[in-house]
Amino acid sequence: MKKITTPLTEAAVKDLKAGDSVLITGIIYTGRDAAHKRLTDVLKANQPLPVDLKGQIIYYVGPAPAKPGYPIGPAGPTTSERMDPYTPALLAYGMKGMIGKGNRTPNVIEALKKYTGVYFAAVGGAAALIAKRIKKCETVAYDDLGPEAVMKLTVEDFPVVVVNDCYGNDLYEEGMKKYRKV
Amino acid sequence: MKEVKYQDIVNTVAKLCIDSNCLIGDDIINAFQNGLKVEESPTGKDILKQLIENAEISRNEMIPACQDTGVAVVFLQVGSGVKVVGGELFDAINAGVAKGYKDGYLRKSIVSDPLRRKNTGDNTPAFIHTEIVPGDSLKITVAPKGGGSENMSEIKMLTPAAGWEGIKKFVVDRVMRSKANPCPPIIVGVGIGGNFEKVAYLAKKALLRDIGTVHPDPFYQEKEKELLEEINKTGIGPQGFGGRVTALAVFIEAYPCHIASMPTAVNINCHAARHKTAVL
Ligand code: SF4
């Protein structure tokens, strides 16, 4: 089990290999389809981002409502694929990591190599457990998007697994091959 | 005629929505425990442990096990001797879903139109399947279904020549192509027979069975076992990270069909397999 803190340095990313189990502590940001579209539009127009994503991690999540007394509701990962069209531009800008579930397109895997980034998966459906590792949650951009707004999460020992590292390895491919019996 | 009150239906449905999302069944937790014994991948084992812990947190604190609290799929068995008083049956179901999703802090995930995509705000309408049965009781099952696993489902209009081999190939291939998306370990519902619209319903209905129950027909018992073994040879494993435990169970529902057809449907459910029943 490796432990890392955000923001991520180039060296920290290089130290992560597909298959590593990792605990993340620090700040991570949330973002889904609508927020990604806006963030990349801002970059295209050469405007400043509403939150600086240099070295940061984006978590693809749409939490359930928080019960009174809880910082956040159940918050497991959503399917990453929908963010693929926007991801290379954010990596080029300096974002270092993403957390989601499911395969990424070859474009994203290439961009991870080119810009030294990492793609983690959190356990889909382990939303109650994941929420326990989120200590604080505040909306920091695109309030009007409601549950799809960009939120800043303070996390402690947030459990993930490295799927795509900056060397082009892919845990989904390699893991399946290793255990395949047909 | 037995009278069932509108408000009782509303309250029952609301409770079923909350309980199904927060109280993961013992059968699922047992299946995770059994999975731990056969899983060879260390990461896979770790995932299964996280899922057991997740189910415990969810049960103890009454918070949903998964943030995608799904579409409220409702199966009704309405006794022919039942009369609903104080309002309409379907209105009561929808009012119950709206109440349950609000009171239980469940996520509202329904848009009113597939292309214009505006959230209805209360997770209605429920998707209701109704059967009229003899007797004077009203049986209600709420089975919330998430989008990630539903999107990996498929129907194929196979013809009789495809035979069991054709069905097997289709089901295993569907699971292979789904990879990590439906959050494995999964439960696979297979509908065989009927026609185009019937077979999808069969596959969904198959998912209502508890893990550990066996098919009443020994012929299909064998088929379920065979499919489960094949699926667990794919190597997909927990969360698609590689491993032995790709599926926890395969359930088949078969039905008579046309001499020229053999429709087959695969409805994939994630480990957050939720369903609760009440009888009024
Ligand atoms: S597929 Fe199931 S476990 Fe995974 S996110 Fe969707 S509802 Fe949750």
CSV table of C-alpha atoms and ligand atoms in Angstrom, one decimal:
chain,number,residue,atom,x,y,z
A,1,MET,CA,0.0,0.0,0.0
A,2,LYS,CA,1.5,3.4,-1.1
A,3,LYS,CA,0.5,6.7,0.5
A,4,ILE,CA,0.5,9.9,-1.5
A,5,THR,CA,-0.5,13.5,-0.8
A,6,THR,CA,-1.8,16.1,-3.2
A,7,PRO,CA,-0.8,18.1,-5.2
A,8,LEU,CA,1.2,15.5,-7.0
A,9,THR,CA,4.7,16.1,-8.2
A,10,GLU,CA,6.1,14.7,-11.4
A,11,ALA,CA,8.3,12.3,-9.2
A,12,ALA,CA,5.3,11.1,-7.2
A,13,VAL,CA,3.4,10.2,-10.5
A,14,LYS,CA,6.5,8.4,-11.8
A,15,ASP,CA,6.6,6.3,-8.7
A,16,LEU,CA,3.1,4.9,-9.3
A,17,LYS,CA,2.7,1.7,-11.3
A,18,ALA,CA,-0.4,0.0,-12.7
A,19,GLY,CA,-1.8,-2.3,-10.0
A,20,ASP,CA,-0.5,-0.3,-7.0
A,21,SER,CA,-3.0,0.1,-4.2
A,22,VAL,CA,-2.8,3.8,-3.0
A,23,LEU,CA,-4.2,5.9,-0.2
A,24,ILE,CA,-4.6,9.6,-1.1
A,25,THR,CA,-4.6,12.4,1.5
A,26,GLY,CA,-5.1,16.1,0.8
A,27,ILE,CA,-7.4,18.0,-1.6
A,28,ILE,CA,-9.1,16.5,-4.6
A,29,TYR,CA,-11.6,18.2,-6.9
A,30,THR,CA,-14.8,16.8,-8.4
A,31,GLY,CA,-16.0,17.1,-11.9
A,32,ARG,CA,-18.3,15.4,-14.3
A,33,ASP,CA,-19.3,16.0,-18.0
A,34,ALA,CA,-20.7,19.5,-17.7
A,35,ALA,CA,-17.9,20.9,-15.6
A,36,HIS,CA,-15.3,19.3,-17.9
A,37,LYS,CA,-16.9,20.9,-20.9
A,38,ARG,CA,-16.7,24.3,-19.2
A,39,LEU,CA,-13.1,23.8,-17.9
A,40,THR,CA,-11.8,22.9,-21.3
A,41,ASP,CA,-13.7,25.8,-23.0
A,42,VAL,CA,-12.0,28.2,-20.6
A,43,LEU,CA,-8.6,26.7,-21.5
A,44,LYS,CA,-9.3,27.0,-25.2
A,45,ALA,CA,-10.2,30.7,-24.7
A,46,ASN,CA,-6.9,31.2,-22.8
A,47,GLN,CA,-8.8,32.3,-19.7
A,48,PRO,CA,-7.8,31.4,-16.2
A,49,LEU,CA,-9.4,28.3,-14.6
A,50,PRO,CA,-11.8,28.9,-11.7
A,51,VAL,CA,-9.6,26.6,-9.6
A,52,ASP,CA,-6.0,25.9,-10.4
A,53,LEU,CA,-5.7,22.3,-11.4
A,54,LYS,CA,-1.9,22.2,-11.7
A,55,GLY,CA,-0.7,19.0,-10.0
A,56,GLN,CA,-4.2,18.2,-8.9
A,57,ILE,CA,-6.5,15.2,-9.1
A,58,ILE,CA,-10.1,15.3,-10.4
A,59,TYR,CA,-12.6,12.7,-9.1
A,60,TYR,CA,-15.5,11.8,-11.3
A,61,VAL,CA,-18.4,11.5,-8.9
A,62,GLY,CA,-22.0,12.5,-8.5
A,63,PRO,CA,-22.7,12.0,-4.7
A,64,ALA,CA,-26.1,11.2,-3.2
A,65,PRO,CA,-27.4,13.9,-0.9
A,66,ALA,CA,-25.7,14.2,2.5
A,67,LYS,CA,-27.7,13.2,5.5
A,68,PRO,CA,-27.7,15.9,8.2
A,69,GLY,CA,-24.4,15.9,10.1
A,70,TYR,CA,-22.5,14.3,7.2
A,71,PRO,CA,-20.0,16.3,5.1
A,72,ILE,CA,-21.1,14.4,2.0
A,73,GLY,CA,-23.4,11.7,0.9
A,74,PRO,CA,-22.3,8.3,-0.5
A,75,ALA,CA,-19.7,9.1,-3.2
A,76,GLY,CA,-18.5,6.3,-5.4
A,77,PRO,CA,-16.9,6.8,-8.8
A,78,THR,CA,-18.8,7.2,-12.0
A,79,THR,CA,-17.8,5.9,-15.5
A,80,SER,CA,-14.8,7.7,-16.7
A,81,GLU,CA,-15.3,7.2,-20.4
A,82,ARG,CA,-17.6,10.2,-20.6
A,83,MET,CA,-14.8,12.5,-19.7
A,84,ASP,CA,-12.3,11.2,-22.3
A,85,PRO,CA,-12.9,13.9,-24.9
A,86,TYR,CA,-11.8,16.6,-22.4
A,87,THR,CA,-9.0,14.8,-20.5
A,88,PRO,CA,-6.0,15.4,-22.8
A,89,ALA,CA,-6.4,19.2,-22.7
A,90,LEU,CA,-6.5,19.2,-18.9
A,91,LEU,CA,-3.4,16.9,-18.7
A,92,ALA,CA,-1.6,19.2,-21.1
A,93,TYR,CA,-2.5,22.1,-18.7
A,94,GLY,CA,-0.9,20.3,-15.8
A,95,MET,CA,-3.6,18.3,-14.1
A,96,LYS,CA,-1.8,15.2,-12.8
A,97,GLY,CA,-4.5,12.6,-11.9
A,98,MET,CA,-8.0,11.3,-12.2
A,99,ILE,CA,-10.2,9.0,-10.2
A,100,GLY,CA,-13.1,7.1,-11.8
A,101,LYS,CA,-14.1,3.7,-12.9
A,102,GLY,CA,-13.8,1.8,-16.2
A,103,ASN,CA,-11.5,1.9,-19.3
A,104,ARG,CA,-10.0,5.0,-20.9
A,105,THR,CA,-9.6,5.6,-24.6
A,106,PRO,CA,-6.1,5.3,-26.2
A,107,ASN,CA,-6.0,9.1,-26.5
A,108,VAL,CA,-6.1,9.4,-22.7
A,109,ILE,CA,-3.6,6.7,-22.2
A,110,GLU,CA,-1.2,8.4,-24.6
A,111,ALA,CA,-1.7,11.8,-22.9
A,112,LEU,CA,-0.9,10.2,-19.5
A,113,LYS,CA,2.5,9.1,-21.0
A,114,LYS,CA,3.1,12.4,-22.7
A,115,TYR,CA,2.3,14.7,-19.8
A,116,THR,CA,3.2,12.3,-16.9
A,117,GLY,CA,-0.2,11.7,-15.4
A,118,VAL,CA,-2.0,8.8,-13.7
A,119,TYR,CA,-5.5,7.3,-13.8
A,120,PHE,CA,-6.8,5.7,-10.6
A,121,ALA,CA,-10.0,3.6,-10.1
A,122,ALA,CA,-11.9,3.8,-6.9
A,123,VAL,CA,-14.2,0.9,-6.0
A,124,GLY,CA,-17.5,1.3,-7.8
A,125,GLY,CA,-20.3,0.8,-5.4
A,126,ALA,CA,-18.2,1.2,-2.3
A,127,ALA,CA,-19.8,4.7,-1.9
A,128,ALA,CA,-20.6,4.6,1.8
A,129,LEU,CA,-17.0,3.5,2.7
A,130,ILE,CA,-15.5,6.1,0.4
A,131,ALA,CA,-17.7,8.9,1.9
A,132,LYS,CA,-16.1,8.1,5.3
A,133,ARG,CA,-12.7,9.1,3.9
A,134,ILE,CA,-14.0,12.5,2.8
A,135,LYS,CA,-13.7,14.9,5.7
A,136,LYS,CA,-14.8,18.2,4.1
A,137,CYS,CA,-16.7,19.2,1.0
A,138,GLU,CA,-17.2,22.7,-0.5
A,139,THR,CA,-18.4,23.9,-3.9
A,140,VAL,CA,-15.7,26.0,-5.5
A,141,ALA,CA,-17.0,26.6,-9.1
A,142,TYR,CA,-20.0,26.3,-11.4
A,143,ASP,CA,-22.5,26.4,-8.6
A,144,ASP,CA,-25.3,26.6,-11.1
A,145,LEU,CA,-24.6,23.0,-12.1
A,146,GLY,CA,-26.0,21.7,-8.8
A,147,PRO,CA,-24.7,18.2,-8.1
A,148,GLU,CA,-22.4,18.5,-11.1
A,149,ALA,CA,-20.6,21.6,-9.7
A,150,VAL,CA,-16.9,21.5,-9.0
A,151,MET,CA,-16.3,20.6,-5.4
A,152,LYS,CA,-13.2,20.7,-3.3
A,153,LEU,CA,-12.9,17.6,-1.1
A,154,THR,CA,-10.6,17.2,1.8
A,155,VAL,CA,-9.7,13.5,1.9
A,156,GLU,CA,-7.8,11.2,4.2
A,157,ASP,CA,-6.6,7.8,3.1
A,158,PHE,CA,-8.9,7.7,0.1
A,159,PRO,CA,-8.5,4.2,-1.3
A,160,VAL,CA,-7.7,3.8,-5.0
A,161,VAL,CA,-5.9,1.5,-7.4
A,162,VAL,CA,-3.6,2.6,-10.2
A,163,VAL,CA,-5.1,1.5,-13.6
A,164,ASN,CA,-3.1,3.5,-16.1
A,165,ASP,CA,0.4,4.8,-15.1
A,166,CYS,CA,2.6,7.2,-17.0
A,167,TYR,CA,4.4,4.3,-18.7
A,168,GLY,CA,1.5,3.1,-20.8
A,169,ASN,CA,0.5,0.1,-18.6
A,170,ASP,CA,-3.1,-0.8,-18.2
A,171,LEU,CA,-4.3,-2.8,-15.2
A,172,TYR,CA,-7.6,-3.7,-16.8
A,173,GLU,CA,-5.8,-5.4,-19.7
A,174,GLU,CA,-3.0,-7.0,-17.8
A,175,GLY,CA,-5.1,-8.1,-14.8
A,176,MET,CA,-7.6,-9.8,-17.0
A,177,LYS,CA,-4.9,-11.6,-19.0
A,178,LYS,CA,-3.2,-12.8,-15.9
A,179,TYR,CA,-6.3,-14.6,-14.5
A,180,ARG,CA,-8.0,-15.6,-17.8
A,181,LYS,CA,-8.6,-19.3,-18.2
A,182,VAL,CA,-10.1,-19.6,-21.7
B,1,MET,CA,-62.8,-7.6,-1.7
B,2,LYS,CA,-59.9,-6.6,0.5
B,3,GLU,CA,-59.4,-2.8,0.8
B,4,VAL,CA,-55.8,-1.5,0.8
B,5,LYS,CA,-55.4,2.1,1.7
B,6,TYR,CA,-53.6,4.5,-0.7
B,7,GLN,CA,-51.5,6.0,2.2
B,8,ASP,CA,-50.4,2.6,3.3
B,9,ILE,CA,-49.0,1.9,-0.2
B,10,VAL,CA,-47.2,5.2,-0.2
B,11,ASN,CA,-45.5,4.5,3.1
B,12,THR,CA,-44.7,1.0,2.2
B,13,VAL,CA,-43.1,1.9,-1.1
B,14,ALA,CA,-41.1,4.7,0.6
B,15,LYS,CA,-39.7,2.3,3.2
B,16,LEU,CA,-38.9,-0.3,0.5
B,17,CYS,CA,-36.9,2.4,-1.5
B,18,ILE,CA,-34.9,3.3,1.6
B,19,ASP,CA,-34.4,-0.2,2.9
B,20,SER,CA,-33.4,-1.7,-0.5
B,21,ASN,CA,-30.7,1.0,-0.9
B,22,CYS,CA,-29.3,0.8,2.6
B,23,LEU,CA,-29.8,-2.7,3.8
B,24,ILE,CA,-27.7,-4.9,1.4
B,25,GLY,CA,-29.0,-8.4,1.6
B,26,ASP,CA,-27.3,-11.2,3.7
B,27,ASP,CA,-27.1,-13.2,0.5
B,28,ILE,CA,-24.9,-10.6,-1.1
B,29,ILE,CA,-22.6,-10.3,2.0
B,30,ASN,CA,-22.3,-14.1,2.2
B,31,ALA,CA,-21.4,-14.1,-1.5
B,32,PHE,CA,-18.6,-11.6,-0.8
B,33,GLN,CA,-17.4,-13.8,2.0
B,34,ASN,CA,-17.4,-16.9,-0.2
B,35,GLY,CA,-15.7,-14.9,-2.9
B,36,LEU,CA,-12.8,-14.1,-0.5
B,37,LYS,CA,-12.2,-17.9,-0.2
B,38,VAL,CA,-11.8,-18.4,-3.9
B,39,GLU,CA,-10.3,-15.1,-5.1
B,40,GLU,CA,-6.6,-15.5,-6.0
B,41,SER,CA,-5.8,-11.9,-6.8
B,42,PRO,CA,-4.6,-9.9,-3.7
B,43,THR,CA,-6.2,-6.7,-5.1
B,44,GLY,CA,-9.4,-8.7,-5.8
B,45,LYS,CA,-9.4,-9.9,-2.2
B,46,ASP,CA,-8.9,-6.3,-0.9
B,47,ILE,CA,-11.9,-5.1,-3.1
B,48,LEU,CA,-14.2,-7.8,-1.6
B,49,LYS,CA,-13.1,-6.7,1.9
B,50,GLN,CA,-13.9,-3.1,1.0
B,51,LEU,CA,-17.3,-4.2,-0.2
B,52,ILE,CA,-18.1,-6.1,3.0
B,53,GLU,CA,-17.1,-3.0,5.0
B,54,ASN,CA,-19.1,-0.8,2.7
B,55,ALA,CA,-22.2,-2.9,3.2
B,56,GLU,CA,-21.7,-2.8,7.0
B,57,ILE,CA,-21.4,1.0,7.1
B,58,SER,CA,-24.4,1.3,4.9
B,59,ARG,CA,-26.5,-1.0,7.1
B,60,ASN,CA,-25.4,0.5,10.4
B,61,GLU,CA,-25.9,4.2,9.4
B,62,MET,CA,-28.8,3.7,7.0
B,63,ILE,CA,-26.9,5.4,4.1
B,64,PRO,CA,-27.1,4.1,0.6
B,65,ALA,CA,-24.4,1.5,-0.3
B,66,CYS,CA,-24.0,3.1,-3.7
B,67,GLN,CA,-24.5,6.8,-4.6
B,68,ASP,CA,-26.4,5.7,-7.7
B,69,THR,CA,-29.7,4.8,-6.0
B,70,GLY,CA,-31.1,4.1,-9.4
B,71,VAL,CA,-34.3,3.9,-11.2
B,72,ALA,CA,-37.1,2.6,-8.9
B,73,VAL,CA,-38.2,-0.5,-10.6
B,74,VAL,CA,-41.4,-1.8,-9.0
B,75,PHE,CA,-42.9,-5.2,-9.4
B,76,LEU,CA,-46.5,-5.6,-8.4
B,77,GLN,CA,-48.5,-8.7,-7.8
B,78,VAL,CA,-52.0,-7.5,-7.4
B,79,GLY,CA,-54.5,-10.0,-6.1
B,80,SER,CA,-57.8,-10.0,-8.1
B,81,GLY,CA,-59.6,-9.5,-4.8
B,82,VAL,CA,-57.7,-6.3,-3.9
B,83,LYS,CA,-59.3,-2.8,-4.1
B,84,VAL,CA,-57.2,0.3,-3.5
B,85,VAL,CA,-59.1,3.0,-1.6
B,86,GLY,CA,-58.3,6.6,-1.2
B,87,GLY,CA,-56.5,7.0,-4.6
B,88,GLU,CA,-55.1,5.2,-7.6
B,89,LEU,CA,-52.5,2.4,-7.3
B,90,PHE,CA,-49.9,3.8,-9.6
B,91,ASP,CA,-50.2,7.3,-8.1
B,92,ALA,CA,-49.5,5.7,-4.7
B,93,ILE,CA,-46.4,3.9,-6.0
B,94,ASN,CA,-45.1,7.2,-7.5
B,95,ALA,CA,-45.9,9.1,-4.4
B,96,GLY,CA,-44.1,6.5,-2.4
B,97,VAL,CA,-41.0,6.6,-4.6
B,98,ALA,CA,-40.9,10.5,-4.3
B,99,LYS,CA,-41.2,10.2,-0.5
B,100,GLY,CA,-38.6,7.5,-0.1
B,101,TYR,CA,-36.0,9.2,-2.3
B,102,LYS,CA,-36.5,12.5,-0.4
B,103,ASP,CA,-36.7,11.1,3.2
B,104,GLY,CA,-33.9,8.6,2.6
B,105,TYR,CA,-31.4,11.1,1.1
B,106,LEU,CA,-31.3,9.0,-2.1
B,107,ARG,CA,-30.0,10.4,-5.4
B,108,LYS,CA,-32.6,11.5,-7.9
B,109,SER,CA,-31.5,10.1,-11.2
B,110,ILE,CA,-34.5,10.4,-13.6
B,111,VAL,CA,-34.8,12.8,-16.5
B,112,SER,CA,-38.3,13.5,-17.9
B,113,ASP,CA,-37.3,13.1,-21.5
B,114,PRO,CA,-34.4,11.0,-23.0
B,115,LEU,CA,-33.3,13.8,-25.3
B,116,ARG,CA,-34.2,17.0,-23.4
B,117,ARG,CA,-32.9,15.5,-20.2
B,118,LYS,CA,-34.4,17.6,-17.4
B,119,ASN,CA,-34.3,16.0,-13.9
B,120,THR,CA,-37.7,15.3,-12.5
B,121,GLY,CA,-36.4,16.1,-9.1
B,122,ASP,CA,-38.1,13.3,-7.2
B,123,ASN,CA,-36.9,10.2,-9.0
B,124,THR,CA,-40.3,9.5,-10.5
B,125,PRO,CA,-41.8,8.0,-12.5
B,126,ALA,CA,-41.2,4.5,-11.1
B,127,PHE,CA,-40.9,1.8,-13.7
B,128,ILE,CA,-43.8,-0.4,-12.8
B,129,HIS,CA,-44.5,-4.0,-13.8
B,130,THR,CA,-47.9,-5.4,-12.8
B,131,GLU,CA,-49.2,-8.9,-12.7
B,132,ILE,CA,-52.8,-9.8,-11.7
B,133,VAL,CA,-52.8,-12.9,-9.5
B,134,PRO,CA,-55.5,-14.8,-7.6
B,135,GLY,CA,-56.0,-13.9,-4.0
B,136,ASP,CA,-56.5,-10.8,-1.9
B,137,SER,CA,-53.0,-9.5,-1.2
B,138,LEU,CA,-50.8,-6.8,-2.8
B,139,LYS,CA,-47.2,-7.8,-3.1
B,140,ILE,CA,-44.8,-5.0,-3.8
B,141,THR,CA,-41.1,-5.4,-4.7
B,142,VAL,CA,-38.8,-2.4,-5.1
B,143,ALA,CA,-35.6,-3.1,-7.0
B,144,PRO,CA,-33.6,0.1,-7.6
B,145,LYS,CA,-31.3,-0.3,-10.6
B,146,GLY,CA,-28.2,1.8,-11.3
B,147,GLY,CA,-27.1,3.1,-14.7
B,148,GLY,CA,-23.6,1.7,-14.9
B,149,SER,CA,-24.8,-1.9,-15.0
B,150,GLU,CA,-28.0,-1.3,-16.8
B,151,ASN,CA,-26.1,0.2,-19.7
B,152,MET,CA,-24.2,-3.1,-20.2
B,153,SER,CA,-27.3,-5.0,-20.9
B,154,GLU,CA,-28.4,-6.3,-24.3
B,155,ILE,CA,-31.0,-8.3,-26.2
B,156,LYS,CA,-30.3,-10.6,-29.1
B,157,MET,CA,-32.9,-12.3,-31.3
B,158,LEU,CA,-31.1,-15.6,-31.6
B,159,THR,CA,-32.7,-18.3,-33.7
B,160,PRO,CA,-33.1,-22.0,-32.6
B,161,ALA,CA,-30.1,-23.1,-34.6
B,162,ALA,CA,-27.8,-21.1,-32.3
B,163,GLY,CA,-28.7,-23.5,-29.5
B,164,TRP,CA,-27.3,-23.4,-26.0
B,165,GLU,CA,-23.8,-22.8,-27.4
B,166,GLY,CA,-25.1,-19.6,-29.1
B,167,ILE,CA,-26.7,-18.4,-25.9
B,168,LYS,CA,-23.6,-19.1,-23.9
B,169,LYS,CA,-21.3,-17.3,-26.3
B,170,PHE,CA,-23.6,-14.2,-26.3
B,171,VAL,CA,-23.8,-14.1,-22.5
B,172,VAL,CA,-20.1,-14.5,-21.9
B,173,ASP,CA,-19.2,-12.1,-24.6
B,174,ARG,CA,-21.6,-9.5,-23.2
B,175,VAL,CA,-19.8,-9.8,-19.8
B,176,MET,CA,-16.4,-9.6,-21.5
B,177,ARG,CA,-17.3,-6.4,-23.3
B,178,SER,CA,-18.7,-4.9,-20.1
B,179,LYS,CA,-15.3,-5.2,-18.3
B,180,ALA,CA,-15.2,-2.9,-15.3
B,181,ASN,CA,-18.2,-0.7,-16.1
B,182,PRO,CA,-20.9,-2.6,-14.2
B,183,CYS,CA,-18.7,-2.7,-11.0
B,184,PRO,CA,-17.9,-6.4,-10.8
B,185,PRO,CA,-18.5,-8.7,-9.1
B,186,ILE,CA,-21.8,-8.8,-11.0
B,187,ILE,CA,-25.0,-10.8,-11.0
B,188,VAL,CA,-26.1,-11.8,-14.4
B,189,GLY,CA,-29.8,-12.1,-15.3
B,190,VAL,CA,-30.5,-14.1,-18.4
B,191,GLY,CA,-33.9,-14.2,-20.1
B,192,ILE,CA,-34.4,-16.9,-22.7
B,193,GLY,CA,-37.6,-17.3,-24.9
B,194,GLY,CA,-40.7,-15.2,-25.1
B,195,ASN,CA,-40.4,-12.5,-27.8
B,196,PHE,CA,-38.6,-9.2,-28.2
B,197,GLU,CA,-40.3,-7.3,-25.3
B,198,LYS,CA,-40.9,-10.3,-23.1
B,199,VAL,CA,-37.3,-11.4,-23.0
B,200,ALA,CA,-36.0,-8.2,-21.5
B,201,TYR,CA,-38.5,-8.4,-18.7
B,202,LEU,CA,-37.5,-12.1,-18.0
B,203,ALA,CA,-33.9,-11.1,-17.7
B,204,LYS,CA,-34.8,-8.3,-15.2
B,205,LYS,CA,-37.1,-10.5,-13.3
B,206,ALA,CA,-34.4,-13.2,-12.9
B,207,LEU,CA,-32.4,-10.6,-10.9
B,208,LEU,CA,-34.9,-10.7,-8.1
B,209,ARG,CA,-33.7,-14.1,-7.0
B,210,ASP,CA,-31.5,-14.3,-3.9
B,211,ILE,CA,-28.0,-15.6,-4.3
B,212,GLY,CA,-27.9,-19.2,-3.1
B,213,THR,CA,-31.4,-20.1,-4.4
B,214,VAL,CA,-31.5,-22.7,-7.1
B,215,HIS,CA,-33.6,-22.8,-10.2
B,216,PRO,CA,-36.6,-25.0,-9.8
B,217,ASP,CA,-35.8,-26.8,-13.0
B,218,PRO,CA,-32.7,-29.1,-12.7
B,219,PHE,CA,-32.0,-28.5,-16.5
B,220,TYR,CA,-31.6,-24.7,-15.9
B,221,GLN,CA,-29.8,-25.3,-12.6
B,222,GLU,CA,-27.0,-26.9,-14.7
B,223,LYS,CA,-27.1,-24.2,-17.2
B,224,GLU,CA,-26.7,-21.5,-14.6
B,225,LYS,CA,-23.8,-23.3,-13.1
B,226,GLU,CA,-22.1,-23.7,-16.5
B,227,LEU,CA,-22.5,-20.0,-17.3
B,228,LEU,CA,-21.2,-18.9,-13.9
B,229,GLU,CA,-18.1,-21.1,-14.4
B,230,GLU,CA,-17.5,-19.7,-17.9
B,231,ILE,CA,-17.9,-16.1,-16.7
B,232,ASN,CA,-15.5,-16.6,-13.9
B,233,LYS,CA,-12.9,-17.9,-16.3
B,234,THR,CA,-12.8,-14.6,-18.1
B,235,GLY,CA,-10.3,-13.2,-15.5
B,236,ILE,CA,-12.1,-9.8,-15.3
B,237,GLY,CA,-12.3,-10.2,-11.5
B,238,PRO,CA,-13.5,-7.7,-8.8
B,239,GLN,CA,-13.7,-4.2,-10.4
B,240,GLY,CA,-12.1,-5.5,-13.5
B,241,PHE,CA,-8.6,-5.5,-12.0
B,242,GLY,CA,-8.2,-9.2,-12.8
B,243,GLY,CA,-9.2,-12.2,-10.7
B,244,ARG,CA,-11.5,-15.1,-10.2
B,245,VAL,CA,-14.7,-13.5,-8.9
B,246,THR,CA,-16.2,-11.8,-11.8
B,247,ALA,CA,-19.8,-12.9,-11.1
B,248,LEU,CA,-21.5,-13.9,-7.9
B,249,ALA,CA,-24.4,-15.6,-9.6
B,250,VAL,CA,-26.2,-16.3,-12.9
B,251,PHE,CA,-30.0,-16.5,-12.9
B,252,ILE,CA,-32.0,-17.7,-15.8
B,253,GLU,CA,-35.7,-17.1,-16.6
B,254,ALA,CA,-37.1,-19.2,-19.5
B,255,TYR,CA,-40.5,-18.9,-21.2
B,256,PRO,CA,-42.3,-20.5,-24.2
B,257,CYS,CA,-41.5,-18.9,-27.6
B,258,HIS,CA,-42.3,-19.0,-31.3
B,259,ILE,CA,-41.1,-22.0,-33.3
B,260,ALA,CA,-38.7,-19.7,-35.3
B,261,SER,CA,-37.3,-17.7,-32.4
B,262,MET,CA,-35.0,-18.0,-29.4
B,263,PRO,CA,-34.7,-14.4,-28.0
B,264,THR,CA,-32.1,-14.0,-25.4
B,265,ALA,CA,-31.5,-11.0,-23.1
B,266,VAL,CA,-28.7,-10.3,-20.6
B,267,ASN,CA,-29.5,-7.8,-17.8
B,268,ILE,CA,-26.4,-7.2,-15.8
B,269,ASN,CA,-26.6,-6.2,-12.2
B,270,CYS,CA,-23.8,-4.9,-10.1
B,271,HIS,CA,-22.9,-6.2,-6.6
B,272,ALA,CA,-25.2,-3.4,-5.3
B,273,ALA,CA,-28.1,-5.8,-6.1
B,274,ARG,CA,-31.0,-4.3,-4.3
B,275,HIS,CA,-34.5,-5.6,-3.9
B,276,LYS,CA,-37.0,-5.6,-1.0
B,277,THR,CA,-40.5,-6.9,-0.8
B,278,ALA,CA,-43.6,-6.3,1.3
B,279,VAL,CA,-47.1,-7.8,1.2
B,280,LEU,CA,-50.2,-5.7,2.1
C,1,SF4,S1,-23.0,-0.2,-11.5
C,1,SF4,FE1,-24.0,-0.5,-9.5
C,1,SF4,S2,-22.4,-0.4,-8.0
C,1,SF4,FE2,-21.6,0.5,-9.8
C,1,SF4,S3,-22.0,2.7,-9.6
C,1,SF4,FE3,-23.8,1.8,-10.7
C,1,SF4,S4,-25.3,1.3,-9.2
C,1,SF4,FE4,-23.3,1.6,-8.1
